[in-house]
Coordinates of C-alpha atoms and ligand atoms in Angstrom, one line a residue:
M1 CA -51.6 105.8 -27.5
S2 CA -54.1 107.7 -29.1
V3 CA -53.8 111.1 -29.1
T4 CA -56.8 113.0 -27.3
F5 CA -58.9 115.7 -29.4
K6 CA -58.8 117.5 -25.8
S7 CA -55.0 117.7 -26.4
L8 CA -55.7 119.2 -29.4
S9 CA -58.6 121.8 -28.1
E10 CA -56.2 123.2 -25.0
L11 CA -53.7 123.8 -28.0
L12 CA -55.5 126.0 -29.6
E13 CA -56.9 127.9 -27.4
K14 CA -53.3 128.6 -25.8
I15 CA -52.6 129.9 -29.7
E16 CA -55.6 131.4 -29.9
T17 CA -54.6 134.1 -26.9
T18 CA -49.9 134.4 -28.1
K19 CA -50.2 136.9 -30.6
K20 CA -46.6 136.4 -31.4
R21 CA -46.6 134.3 -34.7
L22 CA -43.0 132.6 -34.2
E23 CA -44.7 131.2 -30.7
I24 CA -47.9 130.0 -33.2
I25 CA -45.2 128.1 -35.3
E26 CA -43.2 126.8 -32.5
Q27 CA -46.0 125.3 -30.0
T28 CA -47.8 123.7 -33.7
A29 CA -45.1 122.8 -34.8
N30 CA -44.1 120.7 -31.2
Y31 CA -47.0 119.1 -31.2
L32 CA -47.4 117.6 -34.9
K33 CA -44.1 115.9 -34.0
T34 CA -46.1 114.4 -30.9
L35 CA -48.3 112.6 -34.0
S36 CA -49.1 109.5 -35.3
A37 CA -48.9 108.9 -39.4
Q38 CA -52.8 107.8 -39.2
E39 CA -53.9 111.3 -36.8
I40 CA -51.4 114.3 -38.5
E41 CA -53.1 114.8 -41.7
P42 CA -56.8 115.1 -39.5
S43 CA -55.1 117.4 -37.1
T44 CA -53.4 119.9 -39.5
N45 CA -56.9 120.2 -41.2
M46 CA -59.0 120.6 -38.0
M47 CA -56.3 122.9 -36.5
V48 CA -56.8 125.3 -39.4
G49 CA -61.1 124.3 -38.9
R50 CA -61.7 122.0 -41.4
A51 CA -63.2 118.7 -41.4
F52 CA -61.4 117.0 -44.3
P53 CA -58.3 117.7 -46.9
K54 CA -58.4 121.1 -48.3
Y55 CA -58.5 119.1 -52.1
S56 CA -61.7 116.8 -50.8
Q57 CA -65.4 117.3 -52.2
K58 CA -66.8 116.0 -48.8
T59 CA -69.2 118.3 -46.8
L60 CA -70.5 118.3 -43.4
D61 CA -73.6 119.8 -44.4
V62 CA -75.0 121.1 -40.4
S63 CA -76.1 124.4 -39.8
W64 CA -76.0 126.5 -37.2
S65 CA -79.2 125.9 -36.0
T66 CA -79.3 122.2 -36.4
L67 CA -75.8 122.6 -33.8
T68 CA -77.9 124.6 -31.1
R69 CA -81.0 122.2 -31.2
I70 CA -78.6 119.1 -30.6
F71 CA -77.3 121.8 -27.6
E72 CA -81.0 122.2 -26.4
R73 CA -81.3 119.3 -26.0
I74 CA -77.9 117.3 -24.6
S75 CA -77.5 120.7 -21.6
V76 CA -79.0 122.8 -20.8
F77 CA -78.5 125.8 -23.2
D78 CA -79.2 129.2 -21.8
W79 CA -80.0 131.3 -24.9
D80 CA -79.3 134.5 -22.5
F81 CA -75.7 134.0 -21.5
F82 CA -75.2 133.2 -25.2
R83 CA -76.5 136.0 -26.6
Q84 CA -74.2 138.4 -23.6
A85 CA -70.5 135.5 -24.1
M86 CA -71.4 136.2 -28.1
A87 CA -71.1 140.5 -27.5
A88 CA -68.2 139.2 -25.2
T89 CA -66.8 137.1 -28.1
G90 CA -68.0 137.9 -31.0
D91 CA -67.0 133.9 -31.8
I92 CA -69.6 131.1 -31.8
G93 CA -67.2 128.6 -30.9
S94 CA -66.0 130.6 -27.7
A95 CA -69.9 131.3 -26.5
T96 CA -71.1 127.6 -26.7
K97 CA -68.2 126.7 -23.8
A98 CA -68.8 129.2 -22.1
V99 CA -72.6 128.3 -22.0
L100 CA -72.0 124.7 -21.4
E101 CA -68.7 125.6 -18.5
Q102 CA -71.8 126.8 -17.3
T103 CA -74.1 124.0 -17.3
K104 CA -71.9 122.0 -15.7
A105 CA -71.4 123.7 -12.9
K106 CA -74.6 123.8 -12.2
K107 CA -74.8 120.1 -12.6
Q108 CA -71.6 119.0 -10.5
T109 CA -71.5 116.6 -13.5
Q110 CA -68.6 113.7 -13.2
L111 CA -66.2 113.1 -16.4
T112 CA -66.0 109.2 -16.2
Q113 CA -66.8 108.6 -20.5
K114 CA -63.2 108.0 -22.4
P115 CA -61.7 110.5 -23.9
L116 CA -62.7 111.8 -27.3
T117 CA -59.3 110.8 -29.4
I118 CA -58.4 112.9 -32.9
T119 CA -58.8 109.7 -34.8
E120 CA -62.3 108.9 -33.3
V121 CA -63.4 112.2 -34.4
R122 CA -62.7 112.2 -37.6
I123 CA -64.1 108.7 -38.0
T124 CA -67.7 110.6 -36.5
L125 CA -66.4 113.5 -39.0
D126 CA -66.4 111.0 -41.3
A127 CA -69.6 109.6 -41.0
I128 CA -72.1 112.8 -41.1
A129 CA -70.4 113.5 -44.1
Q130 CA -71.6 110.5 -45.5
A131 CA -75.1 110.2 -44.5
Q132 CA -77.2 111.5 -47.3
G133 CA -80.4 110.5 -48.8
S134 CA -83.5 109.9 -47.2
G135 CA -83.2 110.2 -43.4
S136 CA -79.7 111.6 -44.1
R137 CA -80.8 114.5 -41.4
T138 CA -82.0 111.7 -38.4
K139 CA -78.3 109.9 -38.7
K140 CA -76.7 113.4 -38.6
E141 CA -77.9 114.4 -35.8
R142 CA -77.6 110.9 -33.9
L143 CA -73.7 111.7 -34.5
I144 CA -73.4 115.3 -34.1
T145 CA -75.1 114.5 -30.9
T146 CA -73.6 111.1 -29.4
L147 CA -70.3 113.1 -29.9
M148 CA -71.4 117.0 -28.4
S149 CA -71.9 114.7 -25.3
Q150 CA -68.9 113.4 -25.0
A151 CA -67.4 116.5 -25.4
E152 CA -66.1 118.5 -22.5
P153 CA -66.9 122.2 -23.1
V154 CA -63.7 123.1 -25.2
E155 CA -63.5 120.8 -27.6
A156 CA -66.9 121.4 -28.2
K157 CA -66.3 125.1 -28.7
Y158 CA -63.5 124.0 -31.3
L159 CA -66.4 120.6 -32.7
V160 CA -69.0 124.2 -33.5
K161 CA -65.9 125.8 -34.8
I162 CA -65.1 122.4 -37.2
F163 CA -68.4 122.5 -38.3
T164 CA -69.2 126.2 -39.0
G165 CA -65.7 126.6 -40.3
E166 CA -65.1 129.5 -38.2
M167 CA -62.3 128.9 -36.8
R168 CA -59.9 131.6 -36.1
T169 CA -57.7 131.0 -33.8
G170 CA -55.2 133.0 -35.7
L171 CA -53.3 129.6 -36.6
H172 CA -53.6 130.3 -40.7
E173 CA -52.6 127.9 -43.7
G174 CA -49.8 129.9 -44.2
L175 CA -48.7 129.6 -40.3
M176 CA -49.3 126.0 -40.9
E177 CA -46.9 125.5 -43.9
Q178 CA -44.4 127.1 -41.7
A179 CA -45.1 125.0 -38.7
V180 CA -45.1 121.7 -41.0
A181 CA -41.7 123.2 -42.6
R182 CA -40.1 123.6 -38.9
A183 CA -41.6 120.2 -37.7
F184 CA -40.1 117.8 -40.2
N185 CA -37.3 120.4 -40.4
V186 CA -37.9 120.6 -44.7
P187 CA -37.3 124.1 -46.5
L188 CA -40.6 126.1 -46.0
G189 CA -40.9 127.1 -50.3
R190 CA -40.6 123.2 -50.9
V191 CA -44.0 122.9 -48.8
Q192 CA -45.4 125.5 -49.7
H193 CA -45.1 123.9 -53.7
A194 CA -45.8 120.4 -52.3
A195 CA -49.2 122.0 -50.6
M196 CA -50.5 123.4 -53.9
V197 CA -49.4 120.1 -55.7
L198 CA -51.5 117.9 -53.5
G199 CA -54.5 120.4 -52.5
D200 CA -53.9 120.1 -49.1
I201 CA -51.4 120.5 -46.2
G202 CA -52.0 118.3 -44.0
E203 CA -51.5 115.4 -46.9
V204 CA -47.8 117.3 -46.7
A205 CA -47.5 116.8 -43.3
E206 CA -48.5 112.9 -43.5
L207 CA -45.9 112.4 -46.3
L208 CA -43.2 114.1 -44.2
K209 CA -43.8 111.6 -41.9
T210 CA -44.2 108.8 -43.7
Q211 CA -42.1 108.8 -46.2
G212 CA -39.7 111.7 -44.8
S213 CA -38.1 114.5 -47.7
E214 CA -37.1 111.5 -50.3
G215 CA -41.1 111.0 -51.5
F216 CA -41.7 114.4 -51.0
E217 CA -39.9 116.1 -53.5
K218 CA -41.8 114.0 -55.6
A219 CA -45.1 115.0 -54.9
G220 CA -46.6 116.3 -58.1
F221 CA -50.0 116.5 -59.6
T222 CA -52.6 114.3 -59.2
V223 CA -55.6 114.1 -61.6
F224 CA -59.2 115.1 -60.5
R225 CA -57.6 116.6 -57.5
P226 CA -58.4 120.2 -57.6
V227 CA -55.6 122.6 -57.7
K228 CA -56.1 126.3 -56.6
L229 CA -57.0 129.2 -58.7
M230 CA -55.1 131.6 -60.7
L231 CA -56.6 134.7 -59.6
A232 CA -57.0 138.2 -61.1
Q233 CA -55.9 141.9 -59.4
T234 CA -57.8 144.7 -61.2
A235 CA -56.3 147.6 -62.9
R236 CA -57.9 151.4 -64.2
S237 CA -57.2 150.7 -67.5
V238 CA -54.7 149.0 -70.6
Q239 CA -53.1 151.3 -70.3
E240 CA -52.0 150.6 -66.6
A241 CA -52.5 146.9 -67.6
L242 CA -49.0 147.5 -70.6
T243 CA -47.4 149.4 -67.8
E244 CA -47.4 146.7 -65.0
H245 CA -46.9 144.2 -67.3
G246 CA -43.8 145.7 -69.1
G247 CA -44.6 146.9 -72.6
K248 CA -46.6 144.5 -73.9
S249 CA -49.4 142.6 -73.0
A250 CA -52.1 139.4 -74.1
F251 CA -55.4 141.0 -73.7
E252 CA -58.4 138.6 -74.0
Y253 CA -62.0 139.0 -74.1
K254 CA -63.2 139.1 -70.2
Y255 CA -66.3 136.2 -70.3
D256 CA -69.3 136.9 -67.2
G257 CA -69.4 133.3 -66.9
A258 CA -68.8 131.1 -64.5
R259 CA -64.7 129.8 -64.2
V260 CA -63.7 126.0 -64.5
Q261 CA -60.6 123.5 -63.9
I262 CA -61.3 120.5 -65.9
H263 CA -59.6 116.7 -65.3
K264 CA -59.5 114.6 -67.5
Q265 CA -57.3 111.0 -67.7
D266 CA -57.7 108.0 -69.8
G267 CA -62.0 108.3 -70.5
R268 CA -62.9 109.9 -66.8
V269 CA -63.9 113.8 -66.9
E270 CA -64.0 116.1 -63.9
V271 CA -64.9 119.7 -63.4
F272 CA -64.9 121.4 -60.8
S273 CA -65.8 125.3 -60.1
R274 CA -64.1 128.0 -58.6
R275 CA -64.2 127.6 -55.1
L276 CA -63.3 124.0 -56.4
S277 CA -66.4 121.4 -55.7
E278 CA -67.1 119.2 -58.1
V279 CA -69.6 120.1 -61.2
T280 CA -69.5 117.3 -63.8
G281 CA -72.8 116.0 -63.2
S282 CA -73.9 120.0 -64.0
L283 CA -72.7 120.1 -66.7
P284 CA -72.7 117.4 -69.3
E285 CA -72.3 118.7 -72.8
I286 CA -68.6 119.9 -71.2
V287 CA -68.1 116.6 -70.5
D288 CA -69.0 115.6 -73.8
A289 CA -67.4 118.3 -76.0
I290 CA -63.9 117.2 -73.8
K291 CA -64.2 113.7 -74.3
Q292 CA -64.8 114.6 -77.5
N293 CA -62.3 116.5 -78.8
I294 CA -58.9 116.3 -76.0
P295 CA -57.0 113.1 -77.4
A296 CA -54.2 113.7 -73.8
Q297 CA -54.7 110.7 -72.0
S298 CA -54.0 113.1 -68.6
I299 CA -54.7 116.6 -68.7
I300 CA -55.3 119.5 -66.7
V301 CA -57.2 123.0 -68.5
E302 CA -58.6 125.8 -67.4
G303 CA -61.6 128.1 -69.1
E304 CA -64.6 130.1 -69.2
V305 CA -68.4 128.6 -69.2
I306 CA -71.0 131.4 -70.1
S307 CA -74.5 131.2 -71.8
L308 CA -75.2 132.6 -75.8
D309 CA -78.8 134.2 -76.2
S310 CA -79.9 133.4 -79.5
A311 CA -79.0 136.1 -80.9
G312 CA -75.1 135.7 -79.5
Y313 CA -74.9 137.7 -76.3
P314 CA -74.0 136.1 -73.1
I315 CA -76.5 135.8 -70.8
A316 CA -76.8 137.6 -67.1
F317 CA -74.9 135.5 -64.7
Q318 CA -77.5 134.9 -62.2
H319 CA -79.2 132.7 -65.0
L320 CA -76.5 130.7 -65.8
M321 CA -75.6 129.9 -62.2
R322 CA -78.8 128.0 -62.2
R323 CA -76.9 125.7 -64.6
F324 CA -74.2 125.3 -62.1
R325 CA -76.3 124.6 -59.0
R326 CA -78.6 122.1 -61.2
V327 CA -77.8 118.4 -60.7
R328 CA -82.0 117.2 -61.4
D329 CA -83.8 117.7 -64.5
I330 CA -80.3 118.7 -66.2
S331 CA -81.4 117.8 -70.1
G332 CA -84.1 120.7 -69.7
M333 CA -82.1 123.3 -68.8
E334 CA -79.0 122.8 -71.4
K335 CA -82.4 123.3 -73.8
K336 CA -83.2 126.6 -72.2
I337 CA -79.6 128.1 -70.6
P338 CA -76.7 126.3 -73.1
L339 CA -73.7 126.4 -72.2
T340 CA -70.5 127.3 -74.4
L341 CA -66.2 127.3 -72.9
Y342 CA -63.9 129.2 -74.2
L343 CA -60.7 127.9 -72.8
F344 CA -57.8 129.9 -72.0
D345 CA -54.5 127.9 -69.7
I346 CA -53.1 124.3 -69.0
L347 CA -51.6 123.3 -66.0
Y348 CA -50.4 120.1 -67.0
L349 CA -50.3 117.3 -69.6
N350 CA -49.8 113.7 -69.7
G351 CA -47.8 113.8 -66.7
E352 CA -45.8 116.8 -66.5
S353 CA -46.3 120.1 -64.5
L354 CA -46.6 123.0 -66.7
I355 CA -47.1 125.2 -65.0
S356 CA -43.5 127.2 -64.4
Q357 CA -43.4 127.7 -68.6
P358 CA -44.3 131.0 -70.0
Y359 CA -48.0 131.6 -70.0
L360 CA -47.5 132.1 -74.2
Q361 CA -46.2 128.9 -74.5
R362 CA -49.0 127.4 -72.3
R363 CA -51.2 129.3 -74.7
Q364 CA -49.5 126.9 -77.8
I365 CA -49.4 124.1 -75.9
L366 CA -53.0 124.2 -75.0
A367 CA -54.4 125.0 -78.7
Q368 CA -52.6 122.0 -79.7
N369 CA -53.8 119.6 -77.2
V370 CA -57.8 121.2 -77.2
G371 CA -59.8 120.1 -81.0
K372 CA -62.2 121.8 -82.0
I373 CA -62.6 124.3 -78.3
P374 CA -62.5 127.4 -78.6
L375 CA -60.2 129.7 -76.8
T376 CA -60.4 133.0 -74.9
N377 CA -60.4 135.4 -77.4
Q378 CA -56.6 136.6 -77.6
I379 CA -54.6 139.6 -78.8
I380 CA -50.9 140.2 -78.1
T381 CA -49.4 144.3 -78.2
D382 CA -47.9 146.6 -76.9
Q383 CA -49.7 149.2 -78.6
Q384 CA -51.8 151.1 -76.2
T385 CA -55.3 151.9 -79.0
Q386 CA -55.2 148.2 -80.7
A387 CA -55.8 147.4 -76.6
E388 CA -58.7 149.9 -76.1
G389 CA -60.0 149.0 -79.5
F390 CA -60.4 145.6 -78.3
L391 CA -61.5 146.5 -75.2
K392 CA -64.5 148.3 -77.0
E393 CA -65.1 145.1 -79.0
A394 CA -65.6 143.0 -76.1
I395 CA -68.2 145.2 -74.5
T396 CA -70.2 145.8 -77.5
A397 CA -70.0 142.2 -77.7
G398 CA -71.7 141.8 -74.4
H399 CA -68.6 141.2 -72.3
E400 CA -67.8 142.5 -69.1
G401 CA -64.3 143.7 -70.2
L402 CA -60.6 142.3 -70.6
M403 CA -57.8 140.3 -68.7
A404 CA -54.2 141.4 -69.4
K405 CA -52.1 138.8 -69.0
K406 CA -47.7 139.2 -68.2
P407 CA -46.7 136.5 -72.0
D408 CA -44.0 135.2 -69.7
S409 CA -45.7 134.4 -66.7
P410 CA -46.0 131.2 -64.8
Y411 CA -48.6 129.3 -63.9
T412 CA -49.4 130.7 -59.3
P413 CA -51.8 129.0 -57.7
G414 CA -54.2 130.3 -55.4
R415 CA -52.2 133.8 -55.9
R416 CA -53.8 136.8 -56.6
G417 CA -51.3 138.7 -58.3
K418 CA -50.4 141.2 -61.6
R419 CA -49.7 138.9 -63.6
W420 CA -53.1 138.8 -64.7
L421 CA -54.9 142.4 -64.5
K422 CA -58.9 142.7 -65.1
I423 CA -59.9 145.8 -67.4
K424 CA -63.5 146.6 -66.1
V425 CA -65.2 150.1 -67.2
I426 CA -68.7 149.0 -65.1
L427 CA -69.0 150.6 -62.2
D428 CA -66.4 150.0 -59.0
T429 CA -67.5 146.9 -56.8
L430 CA -66.7 145.2 -54.0
D431 CA -68.0 141.2 -52.6
L432 CA -68.8 141.7 -49.5
V433 CA -70.2 139.1 -46.9
I434 CA -73.2 139.8 -45.2
T435 CA -73.4 139.5 -41.9
A436 CA -76.8 140.2 -40.4
A437 CA -79.6 141.4 -41.7
E438 CA -82.9 142.7 -41.3
Y439 CA -86.6 141.6 -41.7
G440 CA -88.4 143.9 -44.7
Y441 CA -91.8 145.9 -44.2
G442 CA -94.8 146.0 -45.8
R443 CA -95.0 143.6 -49.0
R444 CA -91.0 142.6 -47.3
K445 CA -93.1 141.6 -43.9
G446 CA -91.4 138.0 -42.9
W447 CA -88.1 138.6 -45.5
L448 CA -84.8 139.2 -44.2
S449 CA -84.5 141.8 -46.7
D450 CA -82.1 144.1 -45.3
Y451 CA -78.5 143.2 -45.2
Y452 CA -75.2 144.3 -43.8
L453 CA -72.2 144.2 -45.7
A454 CA -68.6 143.3 -44.7
A455 CA -65.4 143.3 -45.7
R456 CA -62.9 140.9 -45.0
D457 CA -60.5 141.7 -41.7
P458 CA -57.3 139.3 -42.6
E459 CA -55.7 140.7 -39.3
S460 CA -58.5 138.9 -37.3
G461 CA -60.1 137.0 -39.1
G462 CA -63.5 138.5 -38.8
F463 CA -65.3 140.8 -40.8
L464 CA -66.1 144.7 -40.5
E465 CA -69.3 146.0 -41.7
L466 CA -69.7 149.3 -44.4
G467 CA -72.8 149.6 -45.3
K468 CA -76.6 147.6 -45.1
T469 CA -78.6 147.8 -48.2
F470 CA -81.9 146.9 -49.2
K471 CA -81.7 147.4 -52.6
G472 CA -80.6 145.4 -56.1
L473 CA -82.4 141.2 -55.2
T474 CA -85.1 140.2 -57.2
D475 CA -88.3 139.0 -54.5
A476 CA -87.1 134.9 -55.4
E477 CA -83.6 136.1 -54.6
I478 CA -85.3 137.3 -51.2
I479 CA -86.8 134.4 -50.7
E480 CA -84.1 132.5 -51.3
I481 CA -81.6 134.2 -49.1
T482 CA -84.1 134.9 -46.3
K483 CA -83.9 130.7 -46.5
R484 CA -80.3 130.5 -46.3
L485 CA -79.8 132.8 -43.9
K486 CA -82.3 131.4 -41.1
E487 CA -80.1 128.8 -41.0
S488 CA -76.9 130.5 -40.1
S489 CA -78.3 132.8 -37.9
I490 CA -76.9 133.0 -34.9
E491 CA -79.3 135.2 -32.7
Q492 CA -82.1 137.6 -33.1
D493 CA -82.1 140.7 -31.6
G494 CA -85.0 142.4 -32.5
H495 CA -85.9 142.7 -36.5
R496 CA -82.4 142.2 -36.6
V497 CA -80.5 138.5 -37.0
I498 CA -76.6 138.4 -37.2
V499 CA -76.1 135.3 -39.3
I500 CA -72.0 133.2 -39.6
P501 CA -70.5 135.7 -42.3
K502 CA -71.2 132.7 -45.6
I503 CA -72.8 134.2 -48.1
V504 CA -70.9 136.5 -51.0
V505 CA -72.4 138.9 -52.3
E506 CA -71.0 141.7 -55.5
V507 CA -71.8 144.9 -54.0
A508 CA -72.4 148.5 -56.2
Y509 CA -72.2 151.9 -54.8
N510 CA -71.4 155.3 -55.0
E511 CA -68.8 156.4 -52.9
I512 CA -67.0 155.3 -50.1
Q513 CA -67.2 157.9 -47.0
Q514 CA -66.0 158.3 -44.2
S515 CA -68.3 157.3 -40.9
P516 CA -68.3 157.2 -37.3
R517 CA -71.2 153.9 -37.3
Y518 CA -69.7 151.1 -38.1
K519 CA -66.1 149.5 -36.5
S520 CA -64.5 150.0 -40.3
Q521 CA -65.0 153.6 -39.9
M522 CA -66.3 153.9 -43.9
A523 CA -69.0 153.6 -44.8
L524 CA -70.8 152.6 -48.2
R525 CA -73.1 155.2 -50.0
F526 CA -75.9 154.1 -52.5
A527 CA -75.0 150.3 -51.9
R528 CA -76.6 147.9 -54.2
I529 CA -76.7 144.1 -54.5
T530 CA -75.3 143.2 -58.1
R531 CA -75.6 139.5 -58.2
I532 CA -74.8 136.8 -55.0
R533 CA -71.2 135.7 -55.7
D534 CA -72.3 131.6 -54.6
D535 CA -68.8 130.6 -56.8
K536 CA -66.5 133.3 -54.1
T537 CA -65.9 131.7 -50.4
P538 CA -65.9 134.6 -47.7
E539 CA -62.5 134.0 -47.4
E540 CA -62.3 135.1 -50.9
A541 CA -64.1 138.3 -50.1
D542 CA -62.9 141.9 -50.5
T543 CA -60.2 143.0 -47.5
I544 CA -60.8 146.1 -45.5
E545 CA -57.4 146.8 -47.0
R546 CA -59.0 147.4 -50.7
V547 CA -61.6 149.0 -49.3
R548 CA -58.6 151.7 -47.1
E549 CA -57.4 152.0 -50.4
I550 CA -60.0 152.4 -52.4
Y551 CA -61.4 155.2 -50.0
E552 CA -57.4 157.0 -50.4
R553 CA -58.1 156.8 -53.8
Q554 CA -61.6 159.1 -54.4
F555 CA -59.6 162.0 -53.3
R556 CA -56.7 162.0 -55.9
N557 CA -59.5 163.1 -58.6
K558 CA -61.5 165.3 -56.0
G559 CA -60.7 167.9 -53.1
K560 CA -60.5 166.3 -49.8
Y561 CA -63.5 167.5 -47.5
N562 CA -62.0 167.9 -44.2
S563 CA -64.0 167.6 -41.2
G564 CA -61.5 168.2 -38.7
Ligands
LIG601 P1 -63.1 138.4 -60.5 O1 -64.1 137.0 -60.4 O2 -63.9 139.4 -60.6 O3 -62.2 138.0 -59.6 O4 -62.5 138.0 -62.4 C1 -61.5 137.1 -62.3 C2 -62.1 135.5 -63.2 O5 -62.8 136.6 -65.3 C3 -61.6 134.5 -63.1 O6 -61.8 134.2 -62.1 C4 -62.0 133.9 -64.3 O7 -63.6 132.9 -64.1 C5 -62.8 134.9 -65.3 N1 -62.5 135.4 -66.4 C6 -62.9 135.8 -67.6 N2 -62.5 136.0 -68.9 C7 -61.1 135.2 -68.6 C8 -60.2 135.1 -69.6 N3 -59.9 135.4 -71.0 N4 -58.8 135.0 -68.8 C9 -58.9 135.1 -67.5 N5 -60.4 134.2 -66.4 C10 -61.4 135.0 -66.6

């Protein structure tokens, strides 16, 4: 018997109201046990809000405005009611369900249709992702219309969440890993490791279902499936980094560029961006450099791509990003924005994972396998003054600062730890998400030019606003952002448009203040956008805890004004 999409939606309804982690894990584990080999990967992914496995390059590419057009076509979509439901729940999926339920009640429809199954939903999602090129809009809309007209309100709620990537039930990736471990009675650490090397928890569940724990133990990296990146925390000074690393660090230039993970097997090369999307087509000279310099049969390496001007100084990040977005007329861009690659790490070589080896050993293996491709400029030292000199040198050369890496540390995919510390000398910045925007006045009329900025709240999976700014972006950027924000607009309230939080921006500010104005109780003073971080997803935005920490830290060097 095929498992219905309704059963999955109803499980998520239960989970959404459960606050207890253990209950969520147990209910999910029990559900996973009822699924067939074919259903388990799609269900696991859909439950955490993904249409496809995490490593997959497929995208649905369906905006909220397209979805609403479809709802208006297939039902009487009462916008006033939607706005009220949105205000009450703060969740597009729940608001959609409320509207559809109301419509259904009015129409008193009898549902005689066959129920949607998980397999059918996945097949339709696949077809939607595959619709590309001319006529794809119409084709996508036709597929979504058929899917949504078959869906009951509760199913529509979760389909909307999958389409918009806003699942927010509390069943996050970490709990799903625990549920998989429990369902198949295997240790959590092994599940986490397998999810890391396979690049997807759904695939781990499928492997356990089809091959039991034996096949699962053998799971290893697969070339051309991107591995989650190891990330860095911030240090205030080289001294702090040295202390953290037990007295000695490998200091490297922190290039202000774009991170790439490069996979090669035989004659084929693929390049992945920081968000793990494939960007091979935009970077032909990088692909050529790898082919010419790396003889290894199979290899996964990482590095930073920057572009230097004719005087040898790095160009601004926003211009570099144009190369990453560009898919047509690459040759013109190759001349205008030539790229330089600096490699810094190796994860895999000829069938073997290297991630548990100490960093300095990996660096040596890297150096031996990459021909003339330069490695990141590095010194290994226990001397504060030497490291400070190196920092100055990096800044003078136009780079962002230094990275300090613990010499004996393994590569830990997906972790933001203290083994890698970034030391920047510029102002404090936060990576925040735009949650709403307002139309400007005068010259900026018709443009969404005033942005509400929010930090991530891991507890609720939502975002908490911290301020608003109209400063920092160029006219061209404002025009582009306006277009993108309109695509993901949820509702308009006078001048203000509320959007699905998607765009990450780096924000500089002078101070964090206490403020009753926002739910976060904090506000940024003199916020200005320093760049659009299209290389970051909203899940990578700074958290409200980090903002709170910085807020508290401000008072260490300053008197704290006590208003109470
Ligand atoms: P951030 O994006 O501010 O969290 O800083 C970490 C990023 O710095 C990495 O993801 C890389 O893209 C970049 N980076 C620049 N130089 C290096 C380096 N030598 N080692 C590692 N990462 C580097």
